[in-house]
Amino acid sequence: MKISVASGKGGTGKTTISVNLALSIDNATLIDCDVEEPNCHLFFKEPMEKVKNIGIPIPVFDLDKCDRCGKCAEFCQYNAIAVIKDKLLFFEELCHGCGGCMIICPQDAITETEHTLGVIEKGGTHDMELYHGLLNIGEPFGVPIIKAVKDLAPPNKEAIFDSPPGTACPAVEAMSDSDFVILVTEPTPFGLHDLKLAVDVVKRIGTPFGVVVNRGGIGDDRVDRFCENENIPLLATIPNDLKIARLYSKGIPIVEGIPEYKQVFVGIYEDIKKIVKNKDTETKEVQ
Amino acid sequence: MKIAMTSKGKDLEAEVDTRFGRCVYFLIVDPDTMEFEAMENESASASGGAGPQAAQAISKKGVDVLITGNVGPNAYQALEASGIKVLTGSNGMIKDMIQKFKSGELDEAGGANVGSHAGMGGRR
């Protein structure tokens, strides 16, 4: 089963939930999909090791063959190519690597080369593998790395995907193809506002989802009421506890510092299994 | 001679749009006769690369001079390739700017005068 941990708002505790959930499930794989700022590895002592580079194909133009017809520039949805008078300009940072220009060129003047976007690294513990992607500084486009790091989740095993914050392409990519999405929020007006945005996105993706409230006790009860009104399962509330904050600041997972918490995370996992199983049964009945 | 002006409206009384790639209209003006044509800027809503795309569009119109507020790095590179003379720092009414151009009061840009994405505004 694949479980994504997401949130609209940043800093609600996605990584906290992801790391502790992965450590509470036997033999799980943790995939950190926040390639702009991966941070799951901060909770593990072993250093991360490089697995491979990730890149996208970008065009190389043979200017002798090219007759400046401009069809490639016209085709490019990202305006990465411009043909002006007798000059061809290529703006590498705008290229999404779709390969369309190469197909469309009537002169066969375009070949491809690899442009490295970042790397994938591996770490974790003896019985919990961790993979993360790391986007090179200055690169604007992390989705290809997110796709590549997601692919490393072993099939037929439990995998937790720690998503980047927000509701744009990187977060949508990280949440796609999951069996379940956990939306982590905090019980504040900001938390609720961004939770609503995230709920809209997950509903459109069509994946079953539930909410975990982190730092319970701060703010108000509007998130609880929202979930109740919308029939969204509230999977757990992690209290705003100074002991948890202290462990976090030292890079110690909650379930290691306060082992009683393992029950909470196992509970979340069991609830998710039930919801996904019921959903599968429903789908079969409809078919 | 043909001048392209970035404009918020469709006539000479309109205000200069200080953005190049994402301006609302281009007014293509003949400064001698003051005859003009308003052209909608199709790059205004491009997801990216609005500057180079707008440069290609005005280059196709056979423009010699561009008068605008700001030009970013990719747009400048494309304008340079097109051989269009770039005059930045303009604001106010279109017809006043053309007068200033005629009396030689506008300076030629030596490069981009703003960073990438300057014309995209803040978050909505």
Short mmCIF file of C-alpha atoms in Angstrom, two decimals:
data_model
loop_
_atom_site.label_atom_id
_atom_site.label_comp_id
_atom_site.label_asym_id
_atom_site.label_seq_id
_atom_site.Cartn_x
_atom_site.Cartn_y
_atom_site.Cartn_z
CA MET A 1 0.00 0.00 0.00
CA LYS A 2 1.19 3.50 -0.85
CA ILE A 3 0.37 6.27 1.62
CA SER A 4 1.13 9.93 0.83
CA VAL A 5 1.48 12.45 3.63
CA ALA A 6 0.57 15.93 2.43
CA SER A 7 -0.73 19.30 3.61
CA GLY A 8 -1.67 22.58 2.07
CA LYS A 9 0.21 24.60 4.67
CA GLY A 10 3.93 24.15 5.18
CA GLY A 11 5.31 23.31 8.62
CA THR A 12 2.30 21.40 9.89
CA GLY A 13 4.24 18.20 10.57
CA LYS A 14 4.21 16.13 7.37
CA THR A 15 7.74 14.89 8.00
CA THR A 16 7.02 14.15 11.66
CA ILE A 17 4.01 12.04 10.68
CA SER A 18 5.81 10.37 7.75
CA VAL A 19 8.92 9.37 9.70
CA ASN A 20 7.03 8.07 12.73
CA LEU A 21 4.46 6.24 10.64
CA ALA A 22 7.19 4.55 8.58
CA LEU A 23 9.00 3.52 11.78
CA SER A 24 5.76 2.07 13.20
CA ILE A 25 5.11 -0.22 10.22
CA ASP A 26 7.27 -3.35 9.77
CA ASN A 27 9.64 -3.11 6.85
CA ALA A 28 8.21 0.08 5.37
CA THR A 29 9.99 2.26 2.81
CA LEU A 30 10.01 6.01 3.36
CA ILE A 31 10.20 8.21 0.27
CA ASP A 32 10.90 11.90 0.81
CA CYS A 33 9.30 13.65 -2.19
CA ASP A 34 10.11 17.20 -1.08
CA VAL A 35 13.02 17.46 -3.51
CA GLU A 36 13.51 21.19 -2.87
CA GLU A 37 14.07 20.69 0.83
CA PRO A 38 14.14 17.02 1.85
CA ASN A 39 14.37 16.63 5.62
CA CYS A 40 13.36 13.07 6.61
CA HIS A 41 17.06 12.13 6.71
CA LEU A 42 17.59 14.49 9.66
CA PHE A 43 15.94 11.86 11.87
CA PHE A 44 18.43 9.11 10.95
CA LYS A 45 22.06 8.84 11.95
CA GLU A 46 23.41 7.07 8.88
CA PRO A 47 24.55 9.43 6.11
CA MET A 48 22.68 9.37 2.80
CA GLU A 49 24.43 7.69 -0.14
CA LYS A 50 24.04 8.62 -3.76
CA VAL A 51 21.99 6.20 -5.88
CA LYS A 52 21.88 7.98 -9.24
CA ASN A 53 21.60 11.26 -11.13
CA ILE A 54 18.23 12.31 -12.52
CA GLY A 55 17.89 14.43 -15.61
CA ILE A 56 15.61 15.40 -18.44
CA PRO A 57 16.37 15.22 -22.17
CA ILE A 58 17.00 18.64 -23.70
CA PRO A 59 17.45 19.48 -27.38
CA VAL A 60 20.76 20.04 -29.15
CA PHE A 61 20.43 21.97 -32.43
CA ASP A 62 22.51 21.28 -35.51
CA LEU A 63 22.62 24.84 -36.85
CA ASP A 64 23.91 23.69 -40.25
CA LYS A 65 20.91 21.46 -40.83
CA CYS A 66 18.47 23.94 -39.23
CA ASP A 67 16.82 26.26 -41.76
CA ARG A 68 15.22 28.48 -39.04
CA CYS A 69 11.70 27.48 -40.10
CA GLY A 70 10.57 28.12 -36.51
CA LYS A 71 8.27 25.09 -36.23
CA CYS A 72 9.99 23.98 -33.01
CA ALA A 73 9.54 27.43 -31.43
CA GLU A 74 5.90 27.47 -32.46
CA PHE A 75 5.38 23.99 -30.99
CA CYS A 76 7.12 24.58 -27.64
CA GLN A 77 4.44 25.16 -24.98
CA TYR A 78 7.02 26.55 -22.59
CA ASN A 79 8.53 29.10 -25.01
CA ALA A 80 11.96 27.59 -24.44
CA ILE A 81 12.87 28.06 -28.12
CA ALA A 82 12.79 31.32 -30.07
CA VAL A 83 13.59 31.74 -33.76
CA ILE A 84 14.20 35.37 -34.62
CA LYS A 85 15.38 36.31 -38.10
CA ASP A 86 18.40 34.06 -38.73
CA LYS A 87 18.98 33.25 -35.06
CA LEU A 88 17.80 30.34 -32.97
CA LEU A 89 17.72 30.86 -29.21
CA PHE A 90 17.28 28.10 -26.63
CA PHE A 91 16.36 28.96 -23.03
CA GLU A 92 17.43 25.83 -21.20
CA GLU A 93 15.78 26.69 -17.90
CA LEU A 94 12.36 26.91 -19.56
CA CYS A 95 12.62 23.45 -21.18
CA HIS A 96 10.46 20.71 -19.64
CA GLY A 97 12.14 17.93 -21.64
CA CYS A 98 9.04 16.81 -23.57
CA GLY A 99 11.00 16.01 -26.74
CA GLY A 100 8.34 17.52 -29.01
CA CYS A 101 10.76 19.83 -30.86
CA MET A 102 12.83 16.84 -31.95
CA ILE A 103 9.77 15.07 -33.38
CA ILE A 104 8.44 18.16 -35.14
CA CYS A 105 11.70 19.33 -36.80
CA PRO A 106 11.36 18.80 -40.59
CA GLN A 107 15.14 19.01 -41.07
CA ASP A 108 16.08 16.40 -38.43
CA ALA A 109 18.31 19.07 -36.95
CA ILE A 110 17.54 18.26 -33.30
CA THR A 111 19.08 15.55 -31.14
CA GLU A 112 18.87 15.17 -27.38
CA THR A 113 21.28 15.33 -24.52
CA GLU A 114 20.71 14.81 -20.82
CA HIS A 115 20.44 17.80 -18.51
CA THR A 116 21.00 16.79 -14.88
CA LEU A 117 18.35 18.14 -12.50
CA GLY A 118 19.50 16.48 -9.30
CA VAL A 119 20.24 13.21 -7.52
CA ILE A 120 18.52 10.43 -5.64
CA GLU A 121 20.07 9.30 -2.37
CA LYS A 122 19.43 6.36 -0.06
CA GLY A 123 19.64 6.05 3.72
CA GLY A 124 17.43 5.11 6.67
CA THR A 125 17.84 2.20 9.06
CA HIS A 126 18.36 -1.54 9.02
CA ASP A 127 14.64 -2.21 8.63
CA MET A 128 13.34 1.03 7.12
CA GLU A 129 14.79 2.18 3.83
CA LEU A 130 14.71 5.90 3.08
CA TYR A 131 15.04 7.44 -0.37
CA HIS A 132 15.01 11.11 -1.19
CA GLY A 133 15.45 13.28 -4.25
CA LEU A 134 17.54 16.42 -4.21
CA LEU A 135 16.95 19.12 -6.82
CA ASN A 136 20.06 21.04 -7.85
CA ILE A 137 20.18 24.67 -6.71
CA GLY A 138 18.78 27.01 -9.36
CA GLU A 139 16.66 24.36 -11.08
CA PRO A 140 13.02 25.46 -11.18
CA PHE A 141 11.39 22.14 -11.96
CA GLY A 142 11.47 19.18 -9.56
CA VAL A 143 8.66 16.95 -10.85
CA PRO A 144 10.93 14.57 -12.85
CA ILE A 145 12.94 13.85 -9.68
CA ILE A 146 9.75 13.29 -7.68
CA LYS A 147 8.57 10.77 -10.29
CA ALA A 148 11.96 9.01 -10.24
CA VAL A 149 12.18 8.78 -6.45
CA LYS A 150 8.57 7.50 -6.24
CA ASP A 151 9.51 4.71 -8.65
CA LEU A 152 11.96 3.35 -6.07
CA ALA A 153 9.13 2.26 -3.76
CA PRO A 154 9.25 -1.56 -3.84
CA PRO A 155 6.00 -3.06 -5.14
CA ASN A 156 3.80 -4.99 -2.71
CA LYS A 157 5.41 -3.36 0.30
CA GLU A 158 4.26 -0.50 2.46
CA ALA A 159 5.61 2.85 1.30
CA ILE A 160 5.15 6.29 2.84
CA PHE A 161 5.56 9.34 0.58
CA ASP A 162 6.39 12.57 2.38
CA SER A 163 5.01 15.22 0.00
CA PRO A 164 6.15 18.80 -0.49
CA PRO A 165 3.81 21.47 0.89
CA GLY A 166 1.27 23.36 -1.18
CA THR A 167 -1.16 22.27 -3.85
CA ALA A 168 0.88 22.86 -7.04
CA CYS A 169 2.54 20.38 -9.45
CA PRO A 170 5.16 18.94 -7.02
CA ALA A 171 2.55 18.19 -4.34
CA VAL A 172 0.08 16.77 -6.89
CA GLU A 173 2.80 14.52 -8.34
CA ALA A 174 3.77 13.29 -4.86
CA MET A 175 0.13 12.48 -4.02
CA SER A 176 -0.73 10.82 -7.34
CA ASP A 177 -0.90 7.01 -7.61
CA SER A 178 -1.26 6.60 -3.83
CA ASP A 179 -3.83 4.35 -2.21
CA PHE A 180 -4.41 6.85 0.58
CA VAL A 181 -3.51 10.44 1.42
CA ILE A 182 -3.00 11.69 4.97
CA LEU A 183 -3.52 15.46 5.19
CA VAL A 184 -1.63 16.89 8.15
CA THR A 185 -2.89 20.17 9.54
CA GLU A 186 -2.71 22.29 12.64
CA PRO A 187 -5.82 23.53 14.44
CA THR A 188 -5.42 27.19 13.47
CA PRO A 189 -7.23 29.44 10.95
CA PHE A 190 -4.19 29.20 8.61
CA GLY A 191 -4.13 25.43 8.98
CA LEU A 192 -7.85 25.16 8.18
CA HIS A 193 -7.63 27.54 5.20
CA ASP A 194 -4.87 25.52 3.54
CA LEU A 195 -6.42 22.21 4.56
CA LYS A 196 -9.50 23.16 2.53
CA LEU A 197 -7.29 23.81 -0.53
CA ALA A 198 -5.58 20.45 -0.08
CA VAL A 199 -8.95 18.67 0.36
CA ASP A 200 -10.12 20.14 -2.98
CA VAL A 201 -7.01 18.77 -4.70
CA VAL A 202 -7.20 15.29 -3.18
CA LYS A 203 -10.91 15.04 -4.04
CA ARG A 204 -10.06 15.76 -7.67
CA ILE A 205 -7.28 13.17 -7.68
CA GLY A 206 -9.91 10.81 -6.30
CA THR A 207 -7.82 9.10 -3.61
CA PRO A 208 -9.38 8.27 -0.23
CA PHE A 209 -7.97 10.53 2.47
CA GLY A 210 -8.08 11.41 6.14
CA VAL A 211 -6.78 14.14 8.43
CA VAL A 212 -4.19 14.11 11.20
CA VAL A 213 -4.22 17.18 13.44
CA ASN A 214 -0.77 18.02 14.73
CA ARG A 215 -0.06 20.27 17.72
CA GLY A 216 -3.56 19.70 19.04
CA GLY A 217 -4.58 22.11 21.80
CA ILE A 218 -3.34 25.28 20.11
CA GLY A 219 -5.82 27.38 18.13
CA ASP A 220 -9.47 26.32 18.06
CA ASP A 221 -11.78 23.43 17.12
CA ARG A 222 -12.72 24.59 13.61
CA VAL A 223 -10.62 21.89 11.88
CA ASP A 224 -12.45 19.20 13.89
CA ARG A 225 -15.82 20.73 13.00
CA PHE A 226 -14.84 21.03 9.32
CA CYS A 227 -13.87 17.34 9.18
CA GLU A 228 -17.11 16.35 10.92
CA ASN A 229 -19.28 18.40 8.52
CA GLU A 230 -17.44 17.11 5.46
CA ASN A 231 -17.39 13.49 6.67
CA ILE A 232 -13.60 13.42 6.53
CA PRO A 233 -12.08 10.79 8.86
CA LEU A 234 -10.01 12.38 11.62
CA LEU A 235 -7.30 9.74 12.02
CA ALA A 236 -5.48 11.14 15.04
CA THR A 237 -4.57 14.24 16.99
CA ILE A 238 -0.95 14.63 18.07
CA PRO A 239 -0.91 16.99 21.06
CA ASN A 240 1.21 20.14 21.27
CA ASP A 241 3.68 18.58 23.69
CA LEU A 242 6.99 20.13 24.78
CA LYS A 243 8.54 16.64 25.01
CA ILE A 244 7.80 16.08 21.31
CA ALA A 245 9.27 19.47 20.41
CA ARG A 246 12.46 18.68 22.36
CA LEU A 247 12.89 15.33 20.60
CA TYR A 248 12.23 16.99 17.23
CA SER A 249 14.89 19.62 17.86
CA LYS A 250 17.41 16.81 18.49
CA GLY A 251 16.37 14.86 15.41
CA ILE A 252 14.88 11.99 17.41
CA PRO A 253 11.66 10.41 16.09
CA ILE A 254 8.76 10.54 18.57
CA VAL A 255 8.31 6.75 18.57
CA GLU A 256 11.94 6.32 19.69
CA GLY A 257 11.87 9.01 22.40
CA ILE A 258 8.35 8.21 23.68
CA PRO A 259 7.66 4.57 22.64
CA GLU A 260 3.99 4.79 23.81
CA TYR A 261 3.31 6.89 20.73
CA LYS A 262 3.93 3.91 18.50
CA GLN A 263 0.34 2.84 19.33
CA VAL A 264 -0.99 6.12 17.89
CA PHE A 265 0.84 5.59 14.59
CA VAL A 266 -0.05 1.89 14.39
CA GLY A 267 -3.65 3.03 15.00
CA ILE A 268 -3.45 5.47 12.07
CA TYR A 269 -2.07 2.67 9.87
CA GLU A 270 -4.81 0.21 10.91
CA ASP A 271 -7.54 2.81 10.26
CA ILE A 272 -6.11 3.52 6.80
CA LYS A 273 -6.04 -0.20 5.96
CA LYS A 274 -9.73 -0.47 6.92
CA ILE A 275 -10.72 2.61 4.86
CA VAL A 276 -8.81 1.40 1.78
CA LYS A 277 -10.26 -2.12 2.11
CA ASN A 278 -13.83 -0.76 2.40
CA LYS A 279 -13.24 1.48 -0.60
CA ASP A 280 -11.99 -1.51 -2.63
CA THR A 281 -15.08 -3.54 -1.67
CA GLU A 282 -17.35 -0.60 -2.64
CA THR A 283 -15.62 -0.27 -6.00
CA LYS A 284 -16.04 -3.99 -6.67
CA GLU A 285 -19.73 -3.84 -5.79
CA VAL A 286 -20.23 -0.95 -8.22
CA GLN A 287 -18.48 -2.91 -10.95
CA MET B 1 10.24 53.45 -39.18
CA LYS B 2 8.09 51.33 -36.88
CA ILE B 3 8.04 51.66 -33.09
CA ALA B 4 6.48 49.06 -30.79
CA MET B 5 5.13 50.46 -27.55
CA THR B 6 3.92 48.36 -24.64
CA SER B 7 0.51 49.72 -23.78
CA LYS B 8 -2.37 49.24 -21.37
CA GLY B 9 -4.87 50.47 -23.97
CA LYS B 10 -5.51 50.53 -27.70
CA ASP B 11 -4.82 54.18 -28.58
CA LEU B 12 -2.18 56.89 -28.23
CA GLU B 13 -3.90 58.35 -25.15
CA ALA B 14 -3.33 55.07 -23.29
CA GLU B 15 -0.76 54.56 -20.58
CA VAL B 16 2.52 52.74 -21.18
CA ASP B 17 2.46 49.20 -19.75
CA THR B 18 5.82 49.00 -18.00
CA ARG B 19 6.00 45.21 -18.53
CA PHE B 20 7.34 43.93 -21.83
CA GLY B 21 6.54 40.20 -22.13
CA ARG B 22 3.25 40.48 -20.27
CA CYS B 23 1.98 43.87 -21.46
CA VAL B 24 -1.67 44.00 -22.50
CA TYR B 25 -1.22 45.53 -25.99
CA PHE B 26 1.52 46.47 -28.39
CA LEU B 27 0.92 49.71 -30.27
CA ILE B 28 2.87 49.67 -33.49
CA VAL B 29 3.38 53.37 -34.28
CA ASP B 30 4.89 55.24 -37.21
CA PRO B 31 6.39 58.28 -35.43
CA ASP B 32 6.36 60.45 -38.56
CA THR B 33 2.70 60.10 -39.42
CA MET B 34 1.52 58.98 -35.95
CA GLU B 35 -0.46 56.22 -37.66
CA PHE B 36 -0.74 53.20 -35.42
CA GLU B 37 -2.03 49.68 -35.07
CA ALA B 38 -3.01 48.03 -31.77
CA MET B 39 -2.03 44.40 -31.39
CA GLU B 40 -3.09 42.19 -28.49
CA ASN B 41 -0.12 40.57 -26.74
CA GLU B 42 -0.74 36.84 -26.89
CA SER B 43 2.18 36.19 -24.54
CA ALA B 44 0.51 38.08 -21.68
CA SER B 45 -0.85 34.87 -20.18
CA ALA B 46 1.97 32.48 -21.17
CA SER B 47 2.96 30.09 -18.38
CA GLY B 48 6.62 30.90 -19.01
CA GLY B 49 8.91 32.44 -21.59
CA ALA B 50 6.58 35.38 -22.27
CA GLY B 51 9.52 37.70 -23.06
CA PRO B 52 11.12 35.66 -25.89
CA GLN B 53 7.68 34.92 -27.35
CA ALA B 54 6.70 38.61 -27.35
CA ALA B 55 10.05 39.49 -28.96
CA GLN B 56 9.35 37.02 -31.78
CA ALA B 57 5.89 38.53 -32.29
CA ILE B 58 7.08 42.13 -32.65
CA SER B 59 10.06 41.04 -34.74
CA LYS B 60 7.63 39.47 -37.21
CA LYS B 61 5.89 42.86 -37.43
CA GLY B 62 9.13 44.38 -38.70
CA VAL B 63 9.57 46.70 -35.74
CA ASP B 64 12.79 48.80 -35.50
CA VAL B 65 12.46 50.23 -31.99
CA LEU B 66 10.81 49.04 -28.76
CA ILE B 67 9.76 51.55 -26.10
CA THR B 68 8.80 49.95 -22.78
CA GLY B 69 9.30 50.12 -19.04
CA ASN B 70 11.22 46.99 -18.14
CA VAL B 71 12.89 44.13 -20.00
CA GLY B 72 14.06 40.88 -18.38
CA PRO B 73 17.13 38.82 -19.29
CA ASN B 74 15.52 36.28 -21.67
CA ALA B 75 13.50 39.00 -23.41
CA TYR B 76 16.59 41.15 -23.84
CA GLN B 77 18.53 38.27 -25.37
CA ALA B 78 15.73 37.67 -27.89
CA LEU B 79 15.37 41.38 -28.69
CA GLU B 80 19.11 41.66 -29.21
CA ALA B 81 18.94 38.76 -31.68
CA SER B 82 16.13 40.51 -33.52
CA GLY B 83 18.18 43.70 -33.91
CA ILE B 84 15.37 45.77 -32.38
CA LYS B 85 16.62 48.84 -30.51
CA VAL B 86 15.37 48.68 -26.90
CA LEU B 87 14.45 51.82 -24.95
CA THR B 88 13.45 51.17 -21.33
CA GLY B 89 12.34 53.23 -18.35
CA SER B 90 9.20 54.60 -19.97
CA ASN B 91 5.97 55.38 -18.17
CA GLY B 92 3.07 57.78 -18.69
CA MET B 93 1.05 58.40 -21.82
CA ILE B 94 2.00 56.70 -25.13
CA LYS B 95 1.95 59.89 -27.22
CA ASP B 96 4.15 61.75 -24.71
CA MET B 97 6.71 58.96 -24.91
CA ILE B 98 6.77 59.18 -28.69
CA GLN B 99 7.46 62.91 -28.41
CA LYS B 100 10.30 62.15 -26.00
CA PHE B 101 11.62 59.55 -28.42
CA LYS B 102 11.56 62.05 -31.28
CA SER B 103 13.46 64.64 -29.25
CA GLY B 104 16.04 61.99 -28.30
CA GLU B 105 15.20 61.98 -24.57
CA LEU B 106 14.90 58.19 -24.21
CA ASP B 107 17.98 56.13 -23.44
CA GLU B 108 18.87 52.86 -25.10
CA ALA B 109 19.03 49.88 -22.73
CA GLY B 110 22.39 48.15 -22.52
CA GLY B 111 20.86 45.00 -21.08
CA ALA B 112 18.00 43.66 -19.03
CA ASN B 113 16.90 46.19 -16.41
CA VAL B 114 14.85 43.77 -14.28
CA GLY B 115 15.21 40.10 -13.28
CA SER B 116 13.22 37.13 -14.61
CA HIS B 117 9.47 37.09 -13.85
CA ALA B 118 9.36 40.80 -12.88
CA GLY B 119 6.19 41.25 -14.95
CA MET B 120 4.29 38.47 -13.20
CA GLY B 121 3.23 40.59 -10.23
CA GLY B 122 2.82 39.41 -6.67
CA ARG B 123 0.74 36.46 -5.53
CA ARG B 124 -2.95 36.98 -6.10
#
